[in-house]
Coordinates of C-alpha atoms in Angstrom, one line a residue:
M1 CA -44.0 1.6 -3.9
M2 CA -40.5 0.0 -3.9
T3 CA -39.0 -0.1 -0.4
G4 CA -35.7 -2.0 -1.2
F5 CA -32.2 -0.6 -0.7
R6 CA -31.1 1.8 -3.4
L7 CA -27.6 3.2 -3.0
N8 CA -27.7 6.9 -4.0
L9 CA -24.8 9.2 -2.9
S10 CA -26.5 12.4 -4.1
P11 CA -27.9 13.3 -0.7
L12 CA -24.3 13.9 0.5
K13 CA -24.2 16.7 -2.0
E14 CA -27.2 18.3 -0.4
P15 CA -27.3 20.0 3.0
L16 CA -29.5 17.3 4.5
G17 CA -27.0 14.6 4.0
F18 CA -23.8 16.6 4.2
V19 CA -24.6 18.2 7.6
K20 CA -25.5 14.7 8.9
L21 CA -22.0 13.6 7.9
V22 CA -20.5 16.6 9.8
E23 CA -22.6 15.7 12.8
W24 CA -21.2 12.2 12.7
L25 CA -17.6 13.5 12.7
T26 CA -18.2 16.1 15.4
A27 CA -19.9 13.6 17.7
I28 CA -16.8 11.3 17.5
L29 CA -14.5 14.3 18.3
A30 CA -16.7 15.2 21.3
F31 CA -16.8 11.9 23.1
G32 CA -13.3 10.9 22.0
S33 CA -11.7 14.1 23.5
C34 CA -13.5 13.6 26.8
G35 CA -13.9 9.8 27.4
G36 CA -10.3 8.8 27.0
F37 CA -8.7 11.5 29.3
S38 CA -6.2 10.7 32.0
G39 CA -3.9 13.2 33.7
S40 CA -1.8 13.9 36.7
N41 CA -0.9 17.1 38.6
T42 CA 2.4 17.3 40.6
V43 CA 2.0 18.8 44.1
S44 CA 5.2 20.2 45.7
F45 CA 5.6 20.6 49.4
F46 CA 8.2 23.2 50.5
C47 CA 9.1 22.2 54.0
S48 CA 10.3 24.7 56.7
D49 CA 13.7 23.0 56.9
G50 CA 14.3 23.7 53.2
R51 CA 13.5 20.3 51.9
N52 CA 11.0 19.7 49.0
E53 CA 8.7 16.8 48.6
T54 CA 6.3 15.9 45.9
L55 CA 3.3 13.7 45.2
N56 CA 1.0 13.1 42.2
A57 CA -2.7 13.8 42.0
N58 CA -4.0 11.4 39.3
F59 CA -7.4 11.8 37.8
H60 CA -9.2 10.4 34.8
Y61 CA -12.6 10.0 33.1
P62 CA -15.3 9.8 34.5
F63 CA -13.8 12.3 37.0
R64 CA -15.1 10.8 40.3
I65 CA -12.6 13.1 42.0
S66 CA -13.7 12.2 45.6
Q67 CA -12.6 8.6 44.9
V68 CA -9.1 9.7 43.8
P69 CA -6.6 9.1 46.7
L70 CA -4.3 12.1 47.0
I71 CA -2.4 10.3 49.8
E72 CA -2.8 6.6 50.4
G73 CA -2.2 5.1 53.9
N74 CA -0.4 6.8 56.6
S75 CA 2.4 8.9 55.1
T76 CA 5.0 11.4 56.4
I77 CA 5.4 14.7 54.6
C78 CA 7.8 17.3 55.9
N79 CA 8.0 15.3 59.2
H80 CA 4.2 15.5 59.6
S81 CA 2.1 12.4 59.7
V82 CA -0.7 12.5 57.1
T83 CA -3.6 10.0 56.9
T84 CA -5.4 8.8 53.8
T85 CA -6.8 11.8 52.0
H86 CA -8.9 12.0 48.9
L87 CA -9.6 14.9 46.5
V88 CA -12.9 16.7 46.9
G89 CA -15.6 16.8 44.1
D90 CA -17.4 14.6 41.7
S91 CA -18.0 15.5 38.0
A92 CA -18.9 12.0 36.9
S93 CA -22.6 12.7 36.2
S94 CA -21.9 15.6 33.8
A95 CA -19.0 13.9 32.1
E96 CA -20.9 10.6 31.5
F97 CA -24.0 12.5 30.4
F98 CA -21.9 14.4 27.9
V99 CA -20.3 11.3 26.5
A100 CA -23.7 9.4 26.4
I101 CA -25.3 12.1 24.3
A102 CA -22.3 12.2 22.0
V103 CA -22.5 8.4 21.5
I104 CA -26.2 8.5 20.9
C105 CA -25.7 11.3 18.2
F106 CA -22.9 9.3 16.6
L107 CA -25.2 6.2 16.3
Y108 CA -28.2 8.2 15.2
S109 CA -26.2 10.0 12.5
M110 CA -25.0 6.6 11.1
V111 CA -28.6 5.3 11.0
A112 CA -29.8 8.5 9.4
L113 CA -27.0 8.4 6.8
L114 CA -28.0 4.8 5.9
V115 CA -31.6 5.9 5.4
Y116 CA -30.6 8.9 3.3
L117 CA -28.2 7.0 1.1
G118 CA -30.2 3.8 0.7
Y119 CA -33.9 4.6 1.4
M120 CA -34.3 8.2 0.4
H121 CA -37.2 7.2 -1.9
V122 CA -39.1 5.8 1.1
Y123 CA -38.1 8.7 3.3
K124 CA -39.4 11.4 0.9
D125 CA -42.6 9.5 0.1
S126 CA -43.7 9.1 3.7
D127 CA -44.8 11.6 6.4
F128 CA -43.5 9.6 9.3
G129 CA -39.8 9.5 8.3
P130 CA -39.2 13.3 8.0
I131 CA -41.4 14.1 11.1
F132 CA -39.6 11.5 13.2
D133 CA -36.2 12.8 12.0
F134 CA -37.2 16.4 12.8
V135 CA -38.5 15.6 16.3
V136 CA -35.4 13.6 17.2
T137 CA -33.1 16.3 15.8
A138 CA -34.9 19.0 17.8
I139 CA -34.6 16.9 21.0
L140 CA -30.9 16.3 20.4
V141 CA -30.3 20.1 19.9
F142 CA -31.7 20.7 23.4
L143 CA -29.7 17.8 24.9
W144 CA -26.5 19.1 23.4
L145 CA -27.2 22.5 25.1
V146 CA -27.8 20.8 28.5
C147 CA -25.0 18.3 28.5
S148 CA -22.4 20.8 27.1
S149 CA -23.3 23.4 29.8
A150 CA -23.2 20.7 32.5
W151 CA -19.9 19.4 31.3
A152 CA -18.4 22.9 31.1
K153 CA -19.3 23.4 34.8
G154 CA -18.1 19.9 35.6
L155 CA -14.8 20.5 34.0
Q156 CA -14.3 23.8 35.9
N157 CA -15.0 21.8 39.1
V158 CA -12.2 19.3 38.1
K159 CA -9.8 22.2 37.6
D160 CA -10.7 23.8 40.9
A161 CA -10.3 20.5 42.8
T162 CA -6.9 19.8 41.3
D163 CA -5.3 23.3 41.4
T164 CA -3.2 24.7 44.2
E165 CA -6.1 26.2 46.1
G166 CA -8.2 23.1 45.9
I167 CA -5.5 20.8 47.1
S168 CA -4.4 23.2 49.8
D169 CA -8.0 23.2 51.1
T170 CA -8.1 19.4 51.0
L171 CA -4.9 18.8 53.0
P172 CA -4.9 20.1 56.6
L173 CA -1.1 19.9 56.3
C174 CA -1.2 23.0 54.1
K175 CA -3.1 25.1 56.7
G176 CA -1.6 26.8 59.7
S177 CA 1.9 25.4 59.3
N178 CA 5.3 26.4 57.8
I179 CA 4.7 24.2 54.8
T180 CA 3.9 25.7 51.5
C181 CA 1.8 23.5 49.1
E182 CA 1.8 24.3 45.4
V183 CA 0.9 22.5 42.2
T184 CA 4.0 22.9 40.2
Q185 CA 3.1 20.8 37.2
F186 CA -0.4 20.7 35.7
A187 CA -1.9 18.0 33.5
N188 CA -2.6 19.1 29.9
M189 CA -6.4 19.6 29.8
R190 CA -6.4 20.9 26.2
T191 CA -8.5 17.9 25.0
L192 CA -11.1 18.5 27.7
N193 CA -11.4 22.1 26.7
I194 CA -11.8 21.0 23.1
S195 CA -14.5 18.6 24.2
V196 CA -16.5 21.5 25.6
V197 CA -16.0 23.5 22.4
F198 CA -17.2 20.5 20.3
G199 CA -20.2 20.1 22.6
F200 CA -21.5 23.6 21.8
L201 CA -20.4 23.2 18.2
N202 CA -22.6 20.1 17.9
M203 CA -25.5 22.1 19.3
F204 CA -25.2 24.7 16.5
V205 CA -24.7 22.1 13.8
W206 CA -27.7 20.1 14.9
A207 CA -29.8 23.2 15.2
G208 CA -28.9 24.1 11.6
N209 CA -29.6 20.6 10.5
A210 CA -33.1 20.8 12.1
W211 CA -34.1 23.4 9.5
F212 CA -33.1 21.2 6.6
V213 CA -35.0 18.3 8.1
Y214 CA -38.0 20.5 8.8
K215 CA -38.1 21.4 5.1
E216 CA -38.7 17.7 4.3
T217 CA -41.8 17.5 6.6
R218 CA -45.4 18.1 5.5
W219 CA -45.5 21.0 8.0
H220 CA -43.2 23.0 5.6
S221 CA -44.3 21.5 2.3
P222 CA -47.7 19.9 2.5
K223 CA -48.3 17.1 0.0
F224 CA -51.4 17.6 -2.0
T225 CA -53.0 14.8 -3.9
S226 CA -54.7 16.1 -7.0
Q227 CA -57.7 14.1 -8.2
P228 CA -59.1 14.7 -11.7
V229 CA -62.4 16.5 -11.6
H230 CA -64.8 15.2 -14.3
G231 CA -67.3 17.9 -15.2
R232 CA -70.5 17.2 -17.1
Q233 CA -70.1 17.9 -20.7
Q234 CA -72.6 20.4 -22.0
I235 CA -74.4 19.5 -25.1
P236 CA -75.0 22.4 -27.4
A237 CA -78.6 23.3 -27.7
P238 CA -80.1 22.6 -31.2
I239 CA -80.5 25.6 -33.4

């Protein structure tokens, strides 16, 4: 059997190859919309004497919110001394897990496309290739479900930590005084919301692709080897 590279673009016209190309693109959109995020919320302090003061709450991937200094050093806000204060929360594990799965799927999709377009004759003639492809695809479907759910919860934690209520709970200055604390300008988190959508979209795309990969395995279409059966030739009895 010839095992050399044979470029053949026809698999892209079939669901097996076309869906893999879609997976490659959606994986890029998933980790790209999450991994490069950086934003800032503007917190306004309305003092009892009528003055207004502001500060910025900056945060970015991987969203180790507890390491983000809301106030650095000893500062004075509305004539009140405030020590170094950090935001509360940490969504780094869910964000990094989400991006890691997206990158793994991006790389696996490229390798699978290379096999489909150049070594499909080897892929179809072996049992190992389709079975390995199906098992990996099924595992990645499950991982997309887990990481997308975890990141959706992690993103909500980021929003809660950086909104008015979260910052008011973090700063003692905002409790029991005549100072009103309010987030007056929010960072645009549209790309983060999109990343969650693409996470679950990837899960459905990979789940659909699992069926087409399964059809290539011997579990769906057993390969029979037919061997010629040589029967004994009957010699007609003499009359």
